[in-house]
PDB file of C-alpha atoms in Angstrom:
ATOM      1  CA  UNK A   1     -57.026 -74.572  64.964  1.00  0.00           C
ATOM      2  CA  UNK A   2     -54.680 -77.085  63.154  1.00  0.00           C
ATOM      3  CA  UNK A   3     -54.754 -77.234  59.603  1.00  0.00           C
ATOM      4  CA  UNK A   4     -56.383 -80.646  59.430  1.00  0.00           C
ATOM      5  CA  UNK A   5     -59.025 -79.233  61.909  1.00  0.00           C
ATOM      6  CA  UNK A   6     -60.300 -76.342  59.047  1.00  0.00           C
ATOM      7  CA  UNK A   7     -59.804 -78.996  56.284  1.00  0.00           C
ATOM      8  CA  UNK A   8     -62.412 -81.193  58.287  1.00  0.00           C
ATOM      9  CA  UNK A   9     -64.783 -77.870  58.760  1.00  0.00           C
ATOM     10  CA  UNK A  10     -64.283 -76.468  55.567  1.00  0.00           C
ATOM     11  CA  UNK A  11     -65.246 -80.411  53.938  1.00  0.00           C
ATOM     12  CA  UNK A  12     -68.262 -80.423  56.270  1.00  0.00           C
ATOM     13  CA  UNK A  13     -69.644 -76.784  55.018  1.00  0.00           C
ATOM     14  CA  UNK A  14     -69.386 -78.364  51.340  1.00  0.00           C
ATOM     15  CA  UNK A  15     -71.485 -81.340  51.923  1.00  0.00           C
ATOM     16  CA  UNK A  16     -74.327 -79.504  53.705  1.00  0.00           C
ATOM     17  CA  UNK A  17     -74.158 -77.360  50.792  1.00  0.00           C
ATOM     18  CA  UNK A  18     -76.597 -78.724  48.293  1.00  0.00           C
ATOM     19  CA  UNK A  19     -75.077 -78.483  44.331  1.00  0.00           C
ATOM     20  CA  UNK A  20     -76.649 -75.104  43.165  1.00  0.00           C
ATOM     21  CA  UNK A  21     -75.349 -73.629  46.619  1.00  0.00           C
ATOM     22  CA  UNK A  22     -71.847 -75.049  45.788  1.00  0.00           C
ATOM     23  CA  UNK A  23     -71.448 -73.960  42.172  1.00  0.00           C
ATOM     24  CA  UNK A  24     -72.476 -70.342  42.911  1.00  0.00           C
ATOM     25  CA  UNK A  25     -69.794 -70.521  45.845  1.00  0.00           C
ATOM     26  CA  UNK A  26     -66.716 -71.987  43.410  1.00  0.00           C
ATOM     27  CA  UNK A  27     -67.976 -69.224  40.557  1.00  0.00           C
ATOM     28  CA  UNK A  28     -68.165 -66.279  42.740  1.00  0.00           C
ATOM     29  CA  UNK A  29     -64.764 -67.776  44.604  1.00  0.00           C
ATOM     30  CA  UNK A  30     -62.951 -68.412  41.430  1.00  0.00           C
ATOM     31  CA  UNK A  31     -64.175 -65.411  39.348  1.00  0.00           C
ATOM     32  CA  UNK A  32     -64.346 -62.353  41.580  1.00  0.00           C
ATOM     33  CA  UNK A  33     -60.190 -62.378  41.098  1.00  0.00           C
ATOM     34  CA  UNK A  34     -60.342 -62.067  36.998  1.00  0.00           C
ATOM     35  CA  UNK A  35     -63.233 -59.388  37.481  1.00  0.00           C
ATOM     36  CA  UNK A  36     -61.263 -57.061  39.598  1.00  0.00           C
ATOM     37  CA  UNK A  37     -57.957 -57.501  37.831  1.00  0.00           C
ATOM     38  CA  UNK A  38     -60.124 -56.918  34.508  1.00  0.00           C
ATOM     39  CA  UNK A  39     -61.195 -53.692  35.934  1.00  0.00           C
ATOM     40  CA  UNK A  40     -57.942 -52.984  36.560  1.00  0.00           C
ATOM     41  CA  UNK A  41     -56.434 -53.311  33.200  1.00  0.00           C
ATOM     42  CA  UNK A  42     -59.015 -50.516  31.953  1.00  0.00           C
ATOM     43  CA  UNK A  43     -57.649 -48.920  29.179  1.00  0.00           C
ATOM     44  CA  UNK A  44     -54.338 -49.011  30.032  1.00  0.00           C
ATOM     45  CA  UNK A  45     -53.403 -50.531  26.418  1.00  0.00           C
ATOM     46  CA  UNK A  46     -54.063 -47.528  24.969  1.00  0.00           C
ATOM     47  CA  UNK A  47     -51.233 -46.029  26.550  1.00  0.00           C
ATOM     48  CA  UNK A  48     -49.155 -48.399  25.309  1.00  0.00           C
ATOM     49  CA  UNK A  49     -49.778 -46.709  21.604  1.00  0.00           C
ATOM     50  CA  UNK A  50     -49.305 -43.047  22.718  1.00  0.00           C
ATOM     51  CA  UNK A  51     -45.657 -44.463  24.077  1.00  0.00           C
ATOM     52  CA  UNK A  52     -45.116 -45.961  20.783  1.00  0.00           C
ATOM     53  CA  UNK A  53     -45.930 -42.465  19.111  1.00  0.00           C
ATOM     54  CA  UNK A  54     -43.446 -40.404  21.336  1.00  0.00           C
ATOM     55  CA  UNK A  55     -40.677 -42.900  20.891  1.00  0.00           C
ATOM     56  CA  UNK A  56     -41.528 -42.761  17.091  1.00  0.00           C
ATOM     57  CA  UNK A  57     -41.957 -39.013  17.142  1.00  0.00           C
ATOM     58  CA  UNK A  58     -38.430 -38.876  18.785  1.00  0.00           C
ATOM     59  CA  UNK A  59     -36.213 -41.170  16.944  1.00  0.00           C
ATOM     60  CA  UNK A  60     -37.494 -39.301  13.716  1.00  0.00           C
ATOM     61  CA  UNK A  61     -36.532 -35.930  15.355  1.00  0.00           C
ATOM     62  CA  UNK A  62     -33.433 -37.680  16.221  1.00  0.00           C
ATOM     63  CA  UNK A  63     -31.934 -38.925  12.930  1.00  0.00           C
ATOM     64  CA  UNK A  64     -32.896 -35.399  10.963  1.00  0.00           C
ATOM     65  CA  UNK A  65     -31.184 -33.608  13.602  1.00  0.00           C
ATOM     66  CA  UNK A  66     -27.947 -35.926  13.010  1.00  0.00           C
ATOM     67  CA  UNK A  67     -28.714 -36.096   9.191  1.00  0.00           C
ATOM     68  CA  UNK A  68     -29.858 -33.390   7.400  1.00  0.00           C
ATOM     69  CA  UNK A  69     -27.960 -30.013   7.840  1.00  0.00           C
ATOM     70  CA  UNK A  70     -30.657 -26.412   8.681  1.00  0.00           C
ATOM     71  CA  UNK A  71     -30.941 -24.754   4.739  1.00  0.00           C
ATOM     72  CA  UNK A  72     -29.938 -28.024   3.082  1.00  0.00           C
ATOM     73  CA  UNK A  73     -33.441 -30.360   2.351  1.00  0.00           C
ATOM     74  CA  UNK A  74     -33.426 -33.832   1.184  1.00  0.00           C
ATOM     75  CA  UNK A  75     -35.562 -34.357  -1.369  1.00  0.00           C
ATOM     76  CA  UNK A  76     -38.006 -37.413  -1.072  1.00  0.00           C
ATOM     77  CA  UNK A  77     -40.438 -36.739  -4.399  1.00  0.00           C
ATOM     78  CA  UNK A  78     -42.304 -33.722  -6.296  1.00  0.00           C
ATOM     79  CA  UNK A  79     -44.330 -32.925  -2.779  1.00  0.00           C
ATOM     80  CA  UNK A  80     -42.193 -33.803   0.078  1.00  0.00           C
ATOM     81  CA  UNK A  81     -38.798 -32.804   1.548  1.00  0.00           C
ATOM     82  CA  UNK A  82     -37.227 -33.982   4.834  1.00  0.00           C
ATOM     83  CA  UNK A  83     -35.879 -30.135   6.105  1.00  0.00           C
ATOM     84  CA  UNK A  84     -34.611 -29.206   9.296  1.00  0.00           C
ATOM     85  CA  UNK A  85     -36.711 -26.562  11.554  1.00  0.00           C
ATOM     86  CA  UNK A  86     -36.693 -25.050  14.910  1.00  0.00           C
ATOM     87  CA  UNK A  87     -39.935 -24.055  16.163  1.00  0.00           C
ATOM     88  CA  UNK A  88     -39.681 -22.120  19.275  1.00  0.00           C
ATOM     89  CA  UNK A  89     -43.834 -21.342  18.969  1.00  0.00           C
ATOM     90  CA  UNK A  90     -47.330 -23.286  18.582  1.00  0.00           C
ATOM     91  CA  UNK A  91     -48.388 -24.858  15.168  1.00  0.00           C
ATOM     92  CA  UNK A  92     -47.603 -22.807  11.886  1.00  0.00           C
ATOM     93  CA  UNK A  93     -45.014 -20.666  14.517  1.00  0.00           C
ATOM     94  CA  UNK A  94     -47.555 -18.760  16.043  1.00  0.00           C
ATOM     95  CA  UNK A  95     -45.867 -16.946  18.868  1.00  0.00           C
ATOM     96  CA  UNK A  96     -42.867 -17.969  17.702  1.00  0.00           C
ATOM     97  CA  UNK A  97     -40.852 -14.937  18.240  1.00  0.00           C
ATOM     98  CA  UNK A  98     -42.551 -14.231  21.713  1.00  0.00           C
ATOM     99  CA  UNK A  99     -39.590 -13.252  23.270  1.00  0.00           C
ATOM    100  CA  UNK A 100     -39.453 -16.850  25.199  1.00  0.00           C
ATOM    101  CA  UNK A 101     -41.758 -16.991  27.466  1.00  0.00           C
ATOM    102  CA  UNK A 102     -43.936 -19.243  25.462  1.00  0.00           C
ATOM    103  CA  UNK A 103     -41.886 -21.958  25.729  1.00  0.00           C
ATOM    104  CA  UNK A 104     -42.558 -22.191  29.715  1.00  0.00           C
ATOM    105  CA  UNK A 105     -46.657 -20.867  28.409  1.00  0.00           C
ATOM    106  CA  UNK A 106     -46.370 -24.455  26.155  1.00  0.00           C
ATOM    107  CA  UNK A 107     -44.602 -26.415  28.844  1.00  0.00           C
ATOM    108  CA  UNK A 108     -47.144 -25.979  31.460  1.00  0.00           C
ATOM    109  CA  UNK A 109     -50.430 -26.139  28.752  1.00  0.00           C
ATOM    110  CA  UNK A 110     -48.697 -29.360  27.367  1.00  0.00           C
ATOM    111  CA  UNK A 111     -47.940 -30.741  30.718  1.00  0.00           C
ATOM    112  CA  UNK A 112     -52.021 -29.830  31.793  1.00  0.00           C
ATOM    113  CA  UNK A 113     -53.462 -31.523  28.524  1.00  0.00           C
ATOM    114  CA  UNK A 114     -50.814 -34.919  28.918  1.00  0.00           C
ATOM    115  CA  UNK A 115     -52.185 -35.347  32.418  1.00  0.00           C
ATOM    116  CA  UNK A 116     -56.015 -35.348  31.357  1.00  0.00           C
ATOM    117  CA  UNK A 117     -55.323 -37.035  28.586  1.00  0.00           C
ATOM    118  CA  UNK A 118     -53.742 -40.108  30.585  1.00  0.00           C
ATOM    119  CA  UNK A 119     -56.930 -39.631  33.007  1.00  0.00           C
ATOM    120  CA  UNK A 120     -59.715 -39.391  30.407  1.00  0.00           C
ATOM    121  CA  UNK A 121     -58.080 -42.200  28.679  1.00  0.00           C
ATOM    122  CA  UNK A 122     -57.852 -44.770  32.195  1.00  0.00           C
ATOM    123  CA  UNK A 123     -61.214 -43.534  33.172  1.00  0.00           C
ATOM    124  CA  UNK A 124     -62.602 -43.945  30.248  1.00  0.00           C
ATOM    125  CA  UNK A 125     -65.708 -46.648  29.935  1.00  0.00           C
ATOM    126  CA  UNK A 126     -64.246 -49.768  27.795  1.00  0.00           C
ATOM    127  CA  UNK A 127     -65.596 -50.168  24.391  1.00  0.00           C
ATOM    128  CA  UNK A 128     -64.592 -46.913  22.981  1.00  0.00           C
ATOM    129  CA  UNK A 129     -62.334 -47.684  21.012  1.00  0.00           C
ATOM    130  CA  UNK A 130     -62.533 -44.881  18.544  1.00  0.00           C
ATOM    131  CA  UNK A 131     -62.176 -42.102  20.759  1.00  0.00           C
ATOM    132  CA  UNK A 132     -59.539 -43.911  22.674  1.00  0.00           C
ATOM    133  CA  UNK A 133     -57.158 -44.173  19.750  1.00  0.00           C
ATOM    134  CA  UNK A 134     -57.736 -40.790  19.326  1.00  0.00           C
ATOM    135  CA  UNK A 135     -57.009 -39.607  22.569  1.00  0.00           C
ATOM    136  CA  UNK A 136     -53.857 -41.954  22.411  1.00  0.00           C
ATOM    137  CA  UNK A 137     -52.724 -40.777  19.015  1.00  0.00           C
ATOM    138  CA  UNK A 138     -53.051 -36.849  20.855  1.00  0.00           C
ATOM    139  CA  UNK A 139     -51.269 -38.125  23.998  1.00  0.00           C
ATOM    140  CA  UNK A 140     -48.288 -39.387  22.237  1.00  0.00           C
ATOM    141  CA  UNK A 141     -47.711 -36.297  20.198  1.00  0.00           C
ATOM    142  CA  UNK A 142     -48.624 -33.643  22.575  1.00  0.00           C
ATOM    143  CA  UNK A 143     -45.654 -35.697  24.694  1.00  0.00           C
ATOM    144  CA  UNK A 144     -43.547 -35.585  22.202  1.00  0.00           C
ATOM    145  CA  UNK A 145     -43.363 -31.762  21.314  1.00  0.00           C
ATOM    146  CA  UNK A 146     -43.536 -31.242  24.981  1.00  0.00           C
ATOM    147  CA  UNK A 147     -40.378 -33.324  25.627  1.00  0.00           C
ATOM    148  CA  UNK A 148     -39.107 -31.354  23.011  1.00  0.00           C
ATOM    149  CA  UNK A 149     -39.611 -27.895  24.456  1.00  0.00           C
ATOM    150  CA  UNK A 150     -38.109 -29.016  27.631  1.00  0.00           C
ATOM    151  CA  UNK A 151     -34.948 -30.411  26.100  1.00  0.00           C
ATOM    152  CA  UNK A 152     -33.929 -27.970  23.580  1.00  0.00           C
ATOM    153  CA  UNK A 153     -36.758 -24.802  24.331  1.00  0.00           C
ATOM    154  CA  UNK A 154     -38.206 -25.272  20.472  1.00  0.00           C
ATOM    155  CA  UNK A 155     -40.034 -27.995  18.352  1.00  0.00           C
ATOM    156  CA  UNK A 156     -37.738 -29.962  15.667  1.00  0.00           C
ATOM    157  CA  UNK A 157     -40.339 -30.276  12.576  1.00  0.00           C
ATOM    158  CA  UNK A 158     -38.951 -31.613   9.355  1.00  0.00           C
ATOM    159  CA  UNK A 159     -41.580 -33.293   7.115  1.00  0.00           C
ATOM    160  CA  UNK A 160     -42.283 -30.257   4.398  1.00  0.00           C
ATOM    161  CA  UNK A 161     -44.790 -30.807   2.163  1.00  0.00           C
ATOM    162  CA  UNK A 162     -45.218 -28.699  -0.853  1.00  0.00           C
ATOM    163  CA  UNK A 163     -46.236 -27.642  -4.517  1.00  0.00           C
ATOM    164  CA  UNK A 164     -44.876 -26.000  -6.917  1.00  0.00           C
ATOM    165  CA  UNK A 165     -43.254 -22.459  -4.798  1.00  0.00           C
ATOM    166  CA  UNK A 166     -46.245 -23.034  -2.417  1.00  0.00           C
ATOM    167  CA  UNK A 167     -45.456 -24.896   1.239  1.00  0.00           C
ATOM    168  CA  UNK A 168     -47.361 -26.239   3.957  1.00  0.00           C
ATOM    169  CA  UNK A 169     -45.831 -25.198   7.165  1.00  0.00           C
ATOM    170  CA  UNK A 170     -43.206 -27.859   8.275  1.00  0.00           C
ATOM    171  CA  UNK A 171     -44.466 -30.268  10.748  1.00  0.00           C
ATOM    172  CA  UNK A 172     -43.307 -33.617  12.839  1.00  0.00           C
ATOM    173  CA  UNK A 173     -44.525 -37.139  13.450  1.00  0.00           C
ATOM    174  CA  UNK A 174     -46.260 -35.786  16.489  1.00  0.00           C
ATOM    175  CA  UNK A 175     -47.846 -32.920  14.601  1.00  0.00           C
ATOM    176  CA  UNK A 176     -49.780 -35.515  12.500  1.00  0.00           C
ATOM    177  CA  UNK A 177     -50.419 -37.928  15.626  1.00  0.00           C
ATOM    178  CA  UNK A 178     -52.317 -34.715  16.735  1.00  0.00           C
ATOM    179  CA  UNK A 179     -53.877 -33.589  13.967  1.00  0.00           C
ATOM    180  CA  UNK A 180     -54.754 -37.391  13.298  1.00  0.00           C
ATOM    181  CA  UNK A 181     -56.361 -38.033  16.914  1.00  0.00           C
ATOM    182  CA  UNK A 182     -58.170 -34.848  16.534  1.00  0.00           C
ATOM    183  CA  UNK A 183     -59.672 -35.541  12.803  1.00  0.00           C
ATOM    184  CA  UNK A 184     -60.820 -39.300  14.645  1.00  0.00           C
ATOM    185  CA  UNK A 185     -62.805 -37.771  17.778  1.00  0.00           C
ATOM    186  CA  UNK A 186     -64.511 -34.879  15.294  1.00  0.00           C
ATOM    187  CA  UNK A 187     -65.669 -37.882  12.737  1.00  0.00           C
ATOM    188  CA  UNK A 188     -66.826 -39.692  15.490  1.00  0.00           C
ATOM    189  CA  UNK A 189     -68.366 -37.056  17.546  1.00  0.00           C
ATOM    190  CA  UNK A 190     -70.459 -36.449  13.649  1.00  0.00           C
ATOM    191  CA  UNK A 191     -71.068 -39.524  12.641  1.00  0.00           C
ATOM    192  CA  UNK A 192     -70.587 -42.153  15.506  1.00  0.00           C
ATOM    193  CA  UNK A 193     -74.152 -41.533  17.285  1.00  0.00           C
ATOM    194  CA  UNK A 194     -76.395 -40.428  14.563  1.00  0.00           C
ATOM    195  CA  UNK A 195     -79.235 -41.073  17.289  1.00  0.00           C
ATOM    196  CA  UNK A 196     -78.016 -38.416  19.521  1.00  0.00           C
TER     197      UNK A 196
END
C-alpha cells in the first residue's frame, strides 16, 4: 500500500470518528510516550546526589592525603583539626588490627549494601523524598569508603573533632553522608507516619 493510499485510510478512520472518539485517540496517542518515559526516569535523580557525595568524599580524601603530613594536624578552630588517618577497620577502628582479612570482609559487605541501595532507591515508589535522600546520602558514602578499601586496603579519615584532651574518633565526608542518611530514615521512620 502506497503512502498516499494509508494517508487516504488513515483520513477516512478520523472522520467516521465522532469528536469525543478522536480526542481520546490523539491523548492516549500523544501521551502514552511521556508516561512510559516518566516511569522510566524513577528515581534515578537521586543517584545523581550519591555520585556527587563520592566525588566529594574523594577529592577531600585527595587533597589531605597531598596536604597534610600523618602526626602533623592543621588546625581549623578550638574543636576541629584536619589530621591524616588510615583506617584499615569499620567505624571508630573496630577490627582494625584484624590481621587483614577485614578489608576483603568490608569489600564484599560494602559492595552487598551499594547494590541494594541503588535497587531500593530505583524501585522505590516516587514521592519519597525523605527516605530517598537518605538512602542517597548512605549510597554515596558507603561508595566512597568502599572505593577506598579497594584502592589503598584502609579508610583515609581526617576531619577530628575535639575538646579540650578529649577526641571524637576521626572520620571522612562519607562517614557523615552515612551517619547523615541514617539520622534522616530514623526521624522519618518516628515521626513521618504518626498514623501508623
Amino acid at each position: 500500500m502506497s503512502n498516499e493510499t494509508q494517508d487516504e485510510a488513515q483520513e477516512a478512520l478520523l472522520k467516521k470518528m465522532d469528536a469525543a472518539e478522536l480526542a481520546n485517540h490523539v491523548t492516549h496517542k500523544q501521551l502514552l510516550p511521556r508516561r512510559r518515559l516518566a516511569k522510566t526516569k524513577g528515581n534515578y535523580p537521586w543517584l545523581s546526589l550519591s555520585v556527587a557525595v563520592f566525588f566529594i568524599d574523594q577529592l577531600s580524601k585527595g587533597w589531605v592525603s597531598q596536604n597534610i603530613e600523618m602526626g602533623n594536624p592543621l588546625t581549623v578552630n578550638a574543636f576541629i583539626n584536619i589530621v591524616l588517618a588510615y583506617n584499615p577497620g569499620a567505624a571508630f577502628s573496630i577490627l582494625a588490627d584484624a590481621g587483614g582479612w577485614q578489608r576483603w570482609f568490608f569489600i564484599i559487605l560494602a559492595s552487598i549494601v551499594c547494590m541494594v541501595l541503588i535497587v531500593w532507591i530505583v524501585k522505590m515508589r516516587r514521592g519519597h523524598h525523605t527516605v530517598a535522600l537518605a538512602l542517597a546520602l548512605i549510597l554515596g558514602g558507603a561508595a566512597g569508603n568502599l572505593w577506598d578499601r579497594i584502592e589503598f586496603g584502609y579508610v583515609i579519615d581526617f576531619i577530628d573533632i575535639y575538646y579540650q584532651q578529649y577526641h571524637w574518633p576521626a572520620f571522612n565526608v562519607a562517614d557523615a553522608a552515612i551517619t547523615l542518611g541514617a539520622v534522616i530514615l530514623l526521624l522519618d521512620a518516628l515521626f513521618a507516619h504518626p498514623e501508623q
